[in-house]
Amino acid sequence: MKTTGRVNGIISNIVIVKADGAVGQNEICYVYAGDTKMMAEVIKVVGDSAYVQVFDSTRGLKIGDKVEFEGHMLEVTLAPGLLSRNYDGLQNDLEKMDGLFIERGSITDPIDFDAEWEFAPLAKAGDKVTAASWLGEVKEQWVSHKIMVPFTMAGNYTVKSVAAAGKYKVTDTIAVLTDEEGREHAVTMVQKWPVKQAVRCYVEKPRPSRMMETGVRAIDTFNPMAEGGTGFIPGPFGAGKTVLQHAISKQADADIIIMVACGERANEVVEIFKEFPELVDPHTGRKLMERTIIICNTSNMPVAAREASVYTGMDSTSRWAQALREMSNRLEELPGQDAFPMDLSAIISNFYSRAGLVKLNNGQTGSVTFLGTVSPAGGNLKEPVTESTKKAARCFYALSQGRADSKRYPAIDPLESYSKYLEYPEIREYLDEHIEKDWVDLVYAGKTLVQRGKEANDQINILGDDGVPVEYHERFWKSELLDFVILQQDAFDDIDANCPLERQKMMYKMVLDICRKDFAFADFEECSQFFKGLINLFRQMNYSEWQSEKFEGYRKQIEEYVSEKIK
């Protein structure tokens, strides 16, 4: 029988409930305001009082209103039919909702339970299986969706029967399993999983060993992301976080994209809904939306819904941390730095630890790669959320206001940003094998070039153009060449938006080769004119089709242009 209770106190969207039975931490309950049923989650239990955060406005709620506890945590439905859908953070299907604004208490089915799917069995009677073993598969769009033994089933099972190939609803029984005690368990295509628990149905979780190609030069060449790795993009408002996330989600070497727009400004969210269904997937030539799930909460939704939605999908850690701060303050907990919870670092680390590469029971591998964003107030990268996320994530793509203001996009700061995966022997080995031997040394050579260019620029700014030797100007312009040709990229150009790894290698080596040459310049003006002309030729080359006649023409022009000025 369900535990019930009554509202005993209200602090904004924190409601104190007097319960008449056992209540668990993180348990889901429904608070009734008249006929409106609002979802809430238990965040603290003291005696017979449960503190619950309501995922809706509590306006009109009264002392004494009824509360029903469900006996389970916040869950998501996992089944065929998830792809191409738009959800809020509680997995309500936004397309099934009426009106411009989501009505209070609105709850919709996450998938179409009446749809039929073409099921193909993979297991057979007599097979020994455990949680997450593959029983069959369903083609969802063109993606193969594996039907597994539910993650909640502990122990070993024997397959008694599997449904024959054919069309079935997700609620139809597709297999019957027998446990060690001889009891039978019917399995359907649908299962539920609590979002705040990590799935642990795998054999091993090794360190990431393969680079994930994104088509963005500033990431792939300078600070590569690993498949099954973690990274985050901190930056002030308007520095291009959303455009960079869009570019990565469009081009990344991944099978499924989960695009989370929780906490983004409403116009950006509308843009995602409008743009994504029209985009063509560069990997398959089909619509990108066919392998994408969008989870969306805008900033005007209740702060509690943002705190919940981060578990449904990865979003802006800043908005999540603000939600945690608000909850913590209302619960009168001891505040940490900037009034954030004392355990902010642990909460963020615990969440990022869900990403990774895993080996499954059947010997196959799978990976989940996290790339979050942080929007620090005033672009301050020393504030607690950024610092805590830096401890958890292995890639740090700091967006600079200065680069954004001077239209150097993507505005990833080459000196502040880093990828710790460059230190992993497994990744170094992969890069040596798939790009070139000692590739990491070439990456560090480029970073040194940028650093020396910045130092030379500082000297020029202090002492003036005539106050420093021409070598300082040459050093500065070599770093500018690397910046303009490799680190900057046009996300709105069909060719330059997505740069294949082979092209990145050729361009990067070509630029490094020029930067290692010594030139004979009479003065700083001649130096700047030469490099401006060179940058212009390289940029035209970036806009040319890879290995086309036009591309090769610019390559020849560059070689001739450079040979004229070599000492």
Coordinates of C-alpha atoms in Angstrom, one line a residue:
M1 CA 0.0 0.0 0.0
K2 CA 1.3 3.5 -0.9
T3 CA 2.5 5.9 1.9
T4 CA 0.4 9.1 2.0
G5 CA 0.9 12.4 3.8
R6 CA -0.3 15.9 4.2
V7 CA 1.4 19.3 3.4
N8 CA 2.7 20.7 6.7
G9 CA 4.8 23.6 5.4
I10 CA 5.7 25.4 2.1
I11 CA 9.0 27.3 1.3
S12 CA 8.7 28.3 -2.3
N13 CA 9.0 24.9 -4.2
I14 CA 10.2 23.0 -1.1
V15 CA 7.2 21.4 0.6
I16 CA 7.4 19.8 4.1
V17 CA 5.1 16.8 4.2
K18 CA 4.0 14.9 7.4
A19 CA 4.1 11.3 6.2
D20 CA 2.0 8.4 7.7
G21 CA 4.5 5.7 6.8
A22 CA 8.0 4.9 5.5
V23 CA 9.5 7.3 3.0
G24 CA 12.9 7.0 1.2
Q25 CA 15.5 9.5 0.1
N26 CA 15.0 10.5 -3.5
E27 CA 11.6 8.9 -3.6
I28 CA 9.0 10.3 -6.1
C29 CA 5.7 11.6 -4.8
Y30 CA 2.7 13.5 -6.2
V31 CA 1.4 16.7 -4.4
Y32 CA -2.2 17.5 -5.1
A33 CA -3.2 21.2 -5.4
G34 CA -7.0 20.7 -5.9
D35 CA -7.3 18.6 -9.0
T36 CA -3.8 19.3 -10.2
K37 CA -1.2 16.5 -9.6
M38 CA 2.4 17.7 -9.4
M39 CA 5.5 15.6 -9.4
A40 CA 8.0 16.1 -6.5
E41 CA 11.1 14.3 -5.1
V42 CA 12.1 13.7 -1.5
I43 CA 15.4 15.5 -0.8
K44 CA 15.5 15.2 3.0
V45 CA 13.8 13.0 5.7
V46 CA 13.7 14.1 9.4
G47 CA 11.5 11.8 11.6
D48 CA 8.1 11.7 10.0
S49 CA 8.7 14.9 8.0
A50 CA 9.7 14.6 4.4
Y51 CA 11.2 17.7 2.6
V52 CA 10.2 17.4 -1.1
Q53 CA 11.1 19.6 -4.0
V54 CA 8.2 20.1 -6.4
F55 CA 8.9 20.2 -10.1
D56 CA 6.2 22.8 -10.7
S57 CA 4.9 26.1 -9.3
T58 CA 3.5 25.7 -5.8
R59 CA 1.2 28.7 -6.1
G60 CA -2.2 27.9 -4.5
L61 CA -0.9 24.9 -2.5
K62 CA -2.3 24.8 1.0
I63 CA -1.4 23.3 4.4
G64 CA -3.3 20.0 4.6
D65 CA -3.2 19.2 0.9
K66 CA -2.8 15.5 0.0
V67 CA 0.5 13.9 -0.9
E68 CA 1.0 10.3 -2.3
F69 CA 4.4 8.6 -2.3
E70 CA 5.2 6.2 -5.2
G71 CA 7.8 3.9 -3.7
H72 CA 10.4 4.5 -6.4
M73 CA 12.9 7.1 -7.5
L74 CA 12.6 9.4 -10.5
E75 CA 12.7 7.0 -13.5
V76 CA 13.1 7.3 -17.2
T77 CA 11.4 4.9 -19.7
L78 CA 13.9 3.0 -22.0
A79 CA 12.3 1.5 -25.1
P80 CA 12.2 1.8 -28.9
G81 CA 10.7 5.1 -29.9
L82 CA 13.0 7.5 -28.0
L83 CA 14.9 8.8 -31.0
S84 CA 13.8 12.0 -32.8
R85 CA 11.8 13.1 -29.7
N86 CA 11.8 16.3 -27.7
Y87 CA 11.5 15.9 -23.9
D88 CA 11.5 18.1 -20.9
G89 CA 13.8 17.1 -17.9
L90 CA 11.1 14.8 -16.6
Q91 CA 10.8 12.9 -19.9
N92 CA 7.4 14.4 -20.8
D93 CA 7.1 14.5 -24.6
L94 CA 6.9 18.2 -25.5
E95 CA 5.2 17.6 -28.8
K96 CA 2.2 16.1 -27.1
M97 CA 1.6 19.2 -25.0
D98 CA -0.9 21.9 -25.9
G99 CA -0.4 25.6 -25.9
L100 CA 2.6 27.9 -25.7
F101 CA 3.4 27.2 -22.1
I102 CA 3.5 23.9 -20.3
E103 CA 0.5 23.6 -18.0
R104 CA 1.2 22.9 -14.3
G105 CA 0.9 19.2 -13.6
S106 CA 1.2 18.2 -17.3
I107 CA 2.4 14.6 -17.6
T108 CA 2.6 12.8 -21.0
D109 CA 3.8 9.4 -22.2
P110 CA 7.5 9.5 -23.3
I111 CA 6.9 7.0 -26.1
D112 CA 4.0 5.7 -28.3
F113 CA 2.9 2.5 -26.5
D114 CA 0.6 1.5 -29.4
A115 CA 3.3 1.6 -32.1
E116 CA 4.5 -1.7 -33.5
W117 CA 8.2 -2.5 -34.0
E118 CA 10.0 -5.1 -36.2
F119 CA 11.7 -7.4 -33.6
A120 CA 14.5 -9.7 -34.5
P121 CA 15.6 -12.3 -31.9
L122 CA 19.3 -12.5 -30.9
A123 CA 19.1 -15.0 -28.0
K124 CA 17.6 -18.5 -28.2
A125 CA 16.0 -20.9 -25.7
G126 CA 18.6 -22.4 -23.3
D127 CA 21.0 -19.4 -23.4
K128 CA 22.4 -18.2 -20.0
V129 CA 21.8 -14.5 -19.6
T130 CA 22.3 -11.7 -16.9
A131 CA 21.2 -8.1 -16.7
A132 CA 21.9 -6.2 -20.0
S133 CA 22.4 -9.4 -22.1
W134 CA 21.0 -8.9 -25.6
L135 CA 17.7 -10.7 -26.3
G136 CA 16.9 -9.1 -29.6
E137 CA 17.0 -6.0 -31.7
V138 CA 14.7 -3.4 -33.3
K139 CA 15.6 -1.1 -36.1
E140 CA 14.7 2.4 -34.9
Q141 CA 15.0 4.7 -38.0
W142 CA 18.3 3.0 -39.2
V143 CA 19.8 2.7 -35.7
S144 CA 20.0 -0.8 -34.2
H145 CA 18.2 -0.7 -30.8
K146 CA 19.2 -3.7 -28.6
I147 CA 16.5 -5.2 -26.4
M148 CA 18.2 -6.2 -23.2
V149 CA 17.5 -8.2 -20.0
P150 CA 16.3 -5.4 -17.6
F151 CA 19.1 -3.8 -15.7
T152 CA 17.2 -4.3 -12.4
M153 CA 17.3 -8.1 -12.7
A154 CA 20.1 -9.4 -10.5
G155 CA 21.6 -12.9 -10.8
N156 CA 21.7 -15.5 -13.6
Y157 CA 18.8 -16.5 -15.8
T158 CA 18.1 -19.1 -18.5
V159 CA 16.1 -18.1 -21.6
K160 CA 12.9 -20.3 -21.7
S161 CA 11.5 -18.7 -24.9
V162 CA 12.1 -15.8 -27.3
A163 CA 9.4 -14.3 -29.6
A164 CA 9.8 -15.1 -33.3
A165 CA 10.8 -12.3 -35.7
G166 CA 7.8 -10.0 -36.4
K167 CA 5.9 -6.9 -35.4
Y168 CA 5.3 -6.3 -31.7
K169 CA 4.2 -3.4 -29.3
V170 CA 6.8 -2.4 -26.7
T171 CA 4.5 -3.8 -24.0
D172 CA 4.2 -7.3 -25.6
T173 CA 6.3 -10.1 -24.0
I174 CA 9.3 -10.8 -26.2
A175 CA 11.0 -13.3 -23.9
V176 CA 10.4 -15.5 -20.9
L177 CA 13.4 -16.0 -18.5
T178 CA 13.7 -18.6 -15.7
D179 CA 15.7 -17.7 -12.6
E180 CA 17.9 -20.1 -10.5
E181 CA 14.9 -21.0 -8.3
G182 CA 12.8 -21.9 -11.3
R183 CA 10.5 -18.8 -11.3
E184 CA 9.5 -17.4 -14.7
H185 CA 9.9 -13.7 -15.6
A186 CA 8.3 -12.1 -18.7
V187 CA 10.4 -9.5 -20.4
T188 CA 9.0 -6.8 -22.7
M189 CA 10.8 -4.2 -24.9
V190 CA 10.3 -1.5 -22.2
Q191 CA 12.1 -1.0 -18.9
K192 CA 12.4 1.8 -16.4
W193 CA 15.6 3.0 -14.7
P194 CA 16.2 5.5 -11.9
V195 CA 18.1 8.4 -13.3
K196 CA 20.1 9.1 -10.2
Q197 CA 21.7 5.7 -10.3
A198 CA 24.5 4.8 -12.7
V199 CA 24.0 1.6 -14.8
R200 CA 26.6 -0.9 -13.7
C201 CA 25.7 -3.9 -16.0
Y202 CA 29.1 -4.3 -17.6
V203 CA 32.2 -6.4 -17.1
E204 CA 34.9 -3.8 -17.1
K205 CA 35.4 0.0 -17.4
P206 CA 38.9 0.5 -18.9
R207 CA 40.5 3.9 -19.5
P208 CA 39.5 5.7 -22.8
S209 CA 41.8 4.6 -25.6
R210 CA 40.4 6.1 -28.8
M211 CA 40.1 9.7 -29.9
M212 CA 36.6 11.0 -30.7
E213 CA 36.7 13.0 -34.0
T214 CA 34.6 16.2 -33.9
G215 CA 35.7 18.0 -37.1
V216 CA 36.6 21.0 -35.0
R217 CA 40.3 21.8 -35.5
A218 CA 40.8 23.6 -32.2
I219 CA 39.6 20.4 -30.4
D220 CA 40.9 17.5 -32.6
T221 CA 44.3 18.9 -33.3
F222 CA 45.1 20.9 -30.2
N223 CA 43.1 19.3 -27.3
P224 CA 41.5 16.0 -28.5
M225 CA 38.5 14.5 -26.8
A226 CA 38.5 10.7 -26.0
E227 CA 35.6 8.4 -26.8
G228 CA 34.0 7.7 -23.4
G229 CA 35.8 10.8 -22.1
T230 CA 34.6 14.0 -20.2
G231 CA 35.0 17.6 -21.2
F232 CA 33.4 20.9 -20.5
I233 CA 33.1 24.3 -22.1
P234 CA 33.1 27.3 -19.7
G235 CA 32.7 30.8 -21.0
P236 CA 30.9 34.0 -20.6
F237 CA 27.5 34.7 -22.2
G238 CA 27.7 35.2 -25.9
A239 CA 31.1 33.5 -26.3
G240 CA 29.7 30.8 -28.5
K241 CA 29.1 27.8 -26.2
T242 CA 25.9 26.8 -27.9
V243 CA 27.2 27.1 -31.5
L244 CA 30.2 25.0 -30.5
Q245 CA 28.0 22.3 -28.9
H246 CA 25.8 22.3 -32.1
A247 CA 28.9 21.8 -34.3
I248 CA 30.2 18.9 -32.1
S249 CA 26.8 17.2 -31.9
K250 CA 26.4 17.5 -35.8
Q251 CA 29.9 16.2 -36.6
A252 CA 31.1 14.0 -33.7
D253 CA 31.9 10.4 -34.4
A254 CA 29.0 9.1 -32.3
D255 CA 26.0 6.8 -33.0
I256 CA 23.5 8.6 -30.8
I257 CA 23.4 12.3 -29.9
I258 CA 21.5 13.5 -26.8
M259 CA 21.3 17.3 -27.1
V260 CA 20.4 18.9 -23.8
A261 CA 19.2 22.5 -23.8
C262 CA 18.4 22.8 -20.1
G263 CA 18.9 26.4 -18.8
E264 CA 19.7 27.8 -22.3
R265 CA 18.0 31.0 -23.3
A266 CA 14.6 30.5 -24.9
N267 CA 15.6 31.8 -28.4
E268 CA 18.5 29.3 -28.5
V269 CA 16.1 26.4 -27.6
V270 CA 13.7 27.5 -30.3
E271 CA 16.6 27.5 -32.8
I272 CA 17.5 23.9 -31.8
F273 CA 13.9 22.7 -32.4
K274 CA 13.8 24.6 -35.7
E275 CA 17.3 23.7 -37.0
F276 CA 17.9 20.1 -35.9
P277 CA 15.0 18.5 -37.9
E278 CA 16.4 20.2 -41.1
L279 CA 20.1 19.3 -40.6
V280 CA 21.7 16.5 -42.8
D281 CA 23.9 14.1 -40.9
P282 CA 27.4 14.3 -42.5
H283 CA 28.1 10.7 -41.6
T284 CA 25.0 9.1 -43.2
G285 CA 23.5 11.7 -45.5
R286 CA 20.1 11.2 -43.6
K287 CA 18.4 13.7 -41.3
L288 CA 20.5 14.3 -38.1
M289 CA 17.3 14.2 -36.0
E290 CA 16.9 10.5 -36.8
R291 CA 19.7 9.7 -34.3
T292 CA 19.1 12.6 -31.9
I293 CA 17.1 13.0 -28.6
I294 CA 16.6 16.6 -27.4
I295 CA 16.0 17.3 -23.7
C296 CA 14.9 20.8 -23.0
N297 CA 14.2 22.9 -20.0
T298 CA 14.4 26.7 -20.4
S299 CA 15.5 29.1 -17.7
N300 CA 12.0 30.2 -16.9
M301 CA 11.0 26.7 -15.7
P302 CA 11.1 26.0 -11.9
V303 CA 14.6 25.8 -10.6
A304 CA 13.9 22.3 -9.2
A305 CA 13.1 20.9 -12.6
R306 CA 16.6 21.9 -13.7
E307 CA 18.1 20.0 -10.8
A308 CA 16.3 16.9 -11.8
S309 CA 16.8 17.3 -15.6
V310 CA 20.6 17.1 -15.4
Y311 CA 20.3 13.4 -14.6
T312 CA 18.0 12.9 -17.7
G313 CA 20.7 14.5 -19.8
M314 CA 23.9 16.6 -19.4
D315 CA 23.3 20.3 -19.5
S316 CA 24.7 23.6 -18.2
T317 CA 26.4 22.7 -14.9
S318 CA 26.1 26.4 -13.8
R319 CA 22.3 26.2 -13.8
W320 CA 22.4 22.9 -12.1
A321 CA 24.7 24.2 -9.4
Q322 CA 22.4 27.3 -8.9
A323 CA 19.5 24.9 -8.4
L324 CA 21.6 22.9 -5.8
R325 CA 22.5 26.2 -4.1
E326 CA 18.8 27.2 -3.9
M327 CA 17.8 23.9 -2.5
S328 CA 20.6 23.9 0.0
N329 CA 19.8 27.4 1.2
R330 CA 16.1 26.6 1.6
L331 CA 17.0 23.5 3.6
E332 CA 19.2 25.8 5.8
E333 CA 22.4 23.7 5.2
L334 CA 25.8 25.0 6.0
P335 CA 26.9 27.0 2.9
G336 CA 30.3 26.6 1.1
Q337 CA 32.1 29.1 -1.1
D338 CA 29.7 31.6 -2.8
A339 CA 26.8 29.9 -0.9
F340 CA 27.1 26.7 -3.0
P341 CA 26.7 23.4 -1.1
M342 CA 29.8 22.2 0.8
D343 CA 29.9 19.0 -1.3
L344 CA 29.5 20.7 -4.7
S345 CA 32.8 19.1 -5.9
A346 CA 31.7 15.6 -4.9
I347 CA 28.3 16.0 -6.6
I348 CA 29.8 17.2 -9.9
S349 CA 32.5 14.5 -9.8
N350 CA 30.0 11.8 -9.1
F351 CA 27.9 12.9 -12.1
Y352 CA 30.9 13.1 -14.6
S353 CA 32.1 9.7 -13.4
R354 CA 29.1 8.1 -15.3
A355 CA 30.9 8.8 -18.7
G356 CA 33.2 6.1 -19.9
L357 CA 34.1 3.2 -22.1
V358 CA 32.8 -0.2 -21.0
K359 CA 33.2 -3.8 -22.0
L360 CA 29.8 -5.6 -22.1
N361 CA 29.0 -9.2 -21.0
N362 CA 29.1 -10.4 -24.7
G363 CA 32.6 -8.9 -25.3
Q364 CA 31.3 -5.8 -27.2
T365 CA 32.2 -2.3 -26.2
G366 CA 30.1 0.8 -25.7
S367 CA 30.8 4.4 -24.6
V368 CA 29.2 7.5 -23.3
T369 CA 31.0 10.8 -23.8
F370 CA 30.1 13.9 -21.7
L371 CA 30.6 17.4 -22.9
G372 CA 29.0 19.9 -20.5
T373 CA 28.9 23.7 -20.4
V374 CA 29.5 26.2 -17.6
S375 CA 28.3 29.8 -17.7
P376 CA 30.4 31.5 -14.9
A377 CA 29.1 35.0 -13.8
G378 CA 31.1 37.6 -15.7
G379 CA 33.3 35.0 -17.3
N380 CA 35.2 34.4 -14.1
L381 CA 36.8 31.0 -14.5
K382 CA 38.0 30.9 -10.9
E383 CA 34.5 30.6 -9.4
P384 CA 33.5 27.3 -7.6
V385 CA 31.5 25.6 -10.3
T386 CA 34.3 25.9 -12.9
E387 CA 36.9 24.9 -10.4
S388 CA 34.9 21.9 -9.2
T389 CA 34.2 20.8 -12.8
K390 CA 37.9 21.1 -13.7
K391 CA 38.7 18.5 -11.1
A392 CA 36.2 16.0 -12.6
A393 CA 36.5 16.6 -16.4
R394 CA 39.6 15.7 -18.4
C395 CA 39.1 18.3 -21.2
F396 CA 38.8 22.0 -20.5
Y397 CA 37.8 24.2 -23.4
A398 CA 37.8 27.7 -22.0
L399 CA 36.0 30.2 -24.2
S400 CA 37.6 33.7 -24.0
Q401 CA 35.6 36.9 -24.1
G402 CA 38.6 38.6 -25.9
R403 CA 38.6 36.0 -28.7
A404 CA 34.8 36.2 -29.0
D405 CA 34.9 40.0 -29.2
S406 CA 37.6 39.9 -31.9
K407 CA 35.4 37.3 -33.8
R408 CA 38.0 34.5 -33.5
Y409 CA 35.6 31.6 -33.4
P410 CA 35.5 29.0 -32.0
A411 CA 36.6 31.2 -29.1
I412 CA 38.6 28.4 -27.4
D413 CA 41.6 30.0 -25.6
P414 CA 44.6 27.9 -26.8
L415 CA 46.7 28.8 -23.7
E416 CA 44.0 28.3 -21.0
S417 CA 42.5 25.1 -22.6
Y418 CA 43.9 21.6 -22.2
S419 CA 43.2 17.9 -22.8
K420 CA 44.6 15.6 -20.2
Y421 CA 44.1 12.7 -22.7
L422 CA 47.3 13.9 -24.4
E423 CA 49.1 12.4 -21.3
Y424 CA 47.3 9.0 -21.6
P425 CA 49.7 6.4 -23.1
E426 CA 46.6 4.7 -24.7
I427 CA 45.6 7.9 -26.5
R428 CA 49.2 8.7 -27.5
E429 CA 49.5 5.2 -29.0
Y430 CA 46.2 5.7 -30.9
L431 CA 47.3 9.1 -32.3
D432 CA 50.7 7.6 -33.3
E433 CA 48.9 4.8 -35.2
H434 CA 46.1 6.8 -36.7
I435 CA 47.6 10.2 -37.5
E436 CA 51.4 10.1 -37.3
K437 CA 54.3 8.9 -35.1
D438 CA 55.0 11.4 -32.3
W439 CA 51.9 13.4 -33.1
V440 CA 51.6 14.7 -29.5
D441 CA 55.1 16.3 -29.8
L442 CA 53.9 18.2 -32.8
V443 CA 50.8 19.4 -30.8
Y444 CA 53.0 20.6 -28.0
A445 CA 55.3 22.4 -30.6
G446 CA 52.2 24.3 -31.8
K447 CA 51.2 25.2 -28.2
T448 CA 54.7 26.5 -27.6
L449 CA 54.5 28.6 -30.8
V450 CA 51.3 30.2 -29.6
Q451 CA 52.8 30.9 -26.1
R452 CA 55.9 32.5 -27.6
G453 CA 53.7 34.6 -30.0
K454 CA 51.7 35.9 -27.0
E455 CA 54.9 36.9 -25.2
A456 CA 56.2 38.7 -28.3
N457 CA 52.9 40.5 -28.7
D458 CA 53.1 41.7 -25.0
Q459 CA 56.6 43.1 -25.7
I460 CA 55.4 44.8 -28.9
N461 CA 52.4 46.4 -27.0
I462 CA 54.7 47.7 -24.2
L463 CA 57.7 48.9 -26.3
G464 CA 55.9 49.8 -29.6
D465 CA 56.4 48.4 -33.1
D466 CA 59.8 50.1 -33.6
G467 CA 61.0 49.3 -30.1
V468 CA 61.6 45.6 -30.6
P469 CA 63.7 43.6 -33.1
V470 CA 61.9 42.4 -36.3
E471 CA 62.3 38.8 -35.0
Y472 CA 59.6 39.6 -32.3
H473 CA 57.2 40.6 -35.1
E474 CA 58.0 37.4 -37.0
R475 CA 57.4 35.3 -33.9
F476 CA 54.1 37.0 -33.2
W477 CA 52.9 36.6 -36.8
K478 CA 53.8 32.9 -36.9
S479 CA 51.5 32.4 -33.9
E480 CA 48.8 34.5 -35.7
L481 CA 49.2 32.2 -38.8
L482 CA 48.6 29.1 -36.6
D483 CA 45.6 30.9 -35.0
F484 CA 43.9 32.0 -38.2
V485 CA 44.5 28.8 -40.1
I486 CA 44.1 26.0 -37.5
L487 CA 42.4 27.4 -34.4
Q488 CA 39.7 29.5 -36.2
Q489 CA 36.9 27.8 -38.1
D490 CA 33.7 28.9 -39.9
A491 CA 30.8 26.9 -38.4
F492 CA 28.5 28.3 -41.1
D493 CA 30.5 27.3 -44.1
D494 CA 29.6 23.9 -45.6
I495 CA 33.3 22.9 -46.2
D496 CA 35.2 24.6 -43.3
A497 CA 32.6 23.6 -40.7
N498 CA 33.7 20.0 -40.7
C499 CA 37.4 19.3 -41.1
P500 CA 38.4 15.6 -41.5
L501 CA 41.4 14.4 -39.5
E502 CA 43.5 13.8 -42.7
R503 CA 43.0 17.4 -43.8
Q504 CA 43.7 18.7 -40.3
K505 CA 47.0 16.7 -40.2
M506 CA 48.1 18.1 -43.7
M507 CA 47.2 21.7 -42.9
Y508 CA 48.8 21.6 -39.4
K509 CA 52.0 20.2 -40.7
M510 CA 52.1 22.7 -43.5
V511 CA 51.7 25.6 -41.0
L512 CA 54.3 24.2 -38.6
D513 CA 56.7 23.7 -41.5
I514 CA 56.4 27.4 -42.5
C515 CA 56.7 28.5 -38.8
R516 CA 60.1 26.6 -38.5
K517 CA 61.6 28.5 -41.5
D518 CA 63.6 31.7 -41.1
F519 CA 62.6 34.7 -43.2
A520 CA 64.5 37.8 -44.3
F521 CA 62.4 40.9 -43.5
A522 CA 63.7 44.5 -43.8
D523 CA 61.2 45.8 -41.2
F524 CA 58.0 45.0 -39.2
E525 CA 55.8 46.4 -42.0
E526 CA 57.2 44.0 -44.6
C527 CA 56.8 41.1 -42.0
S528 CA 53.1 41.9 -41.3
Q529 CA 52.2 42.4 -45.0
F530 CA 53.8 39.0 -45.9
F531 CA 52.0 37.1 -43.2
K532 CA 48.6 38.8 -43.9
G533 CA 48.9 37.7 -47.5
L534 CA 49.8 34.2 -46.4
I535 CA 46.9 34.0 -44.0
N536 CA 44.5 35.1 -46.8
L537 CA 45.8 32.3 -49.1
F538 CA 45.4 29.7 -46.3
R539 CA 41.9 30.9 -45.5
Q540 CA 40.9 30.5 -49.1
M541 CA 42.4 27.0 -49.0
N542 CA 40.2 26.3 -45.9
Y543 CA 37.1 27.2 -47.9
S544 CA 38.1 24.9 -50.8
E545 CA 37.0 21.3 -51.2
W546 CA 39.6 18.8 -49.8
Q547 CA 42.1 17.7 -52.5
S548 CA 40.1 19.5 -55.2
E549 CA 41.9 21.4 -58.1
K550 CA 41.2 24.7 -56.3
F551 CA 42.7 23.3 -53.1
E552 CA 45.8 22.1 -54.8
G553 CA 46.1 25.5 -56.6
Y554 CA 46.2 27.4 -53.4
R555 CA 48.7 24.9 -52.0
K556 CA 51.1 25.6 -54.9
Q557 CA 50.5 29.4 -54.5
I558 CA 51.5 29.2 -50.8
E559 CA 54.6 27.2 -51.5
E560 CA 55.8 29.7 -54.2
Y561 CA 54.8 32.7 -51.9
V562 CA 56.8 31.3 -49.0
S563 CA 59.9 30.3 -51.1
E564 CA 60.3 34.0 -52.2
K565 CA 60.9 35.2 -48.6
I566 CA 63.1 32.4 -47.1
K567 CA 66.6 33.4 -46.1

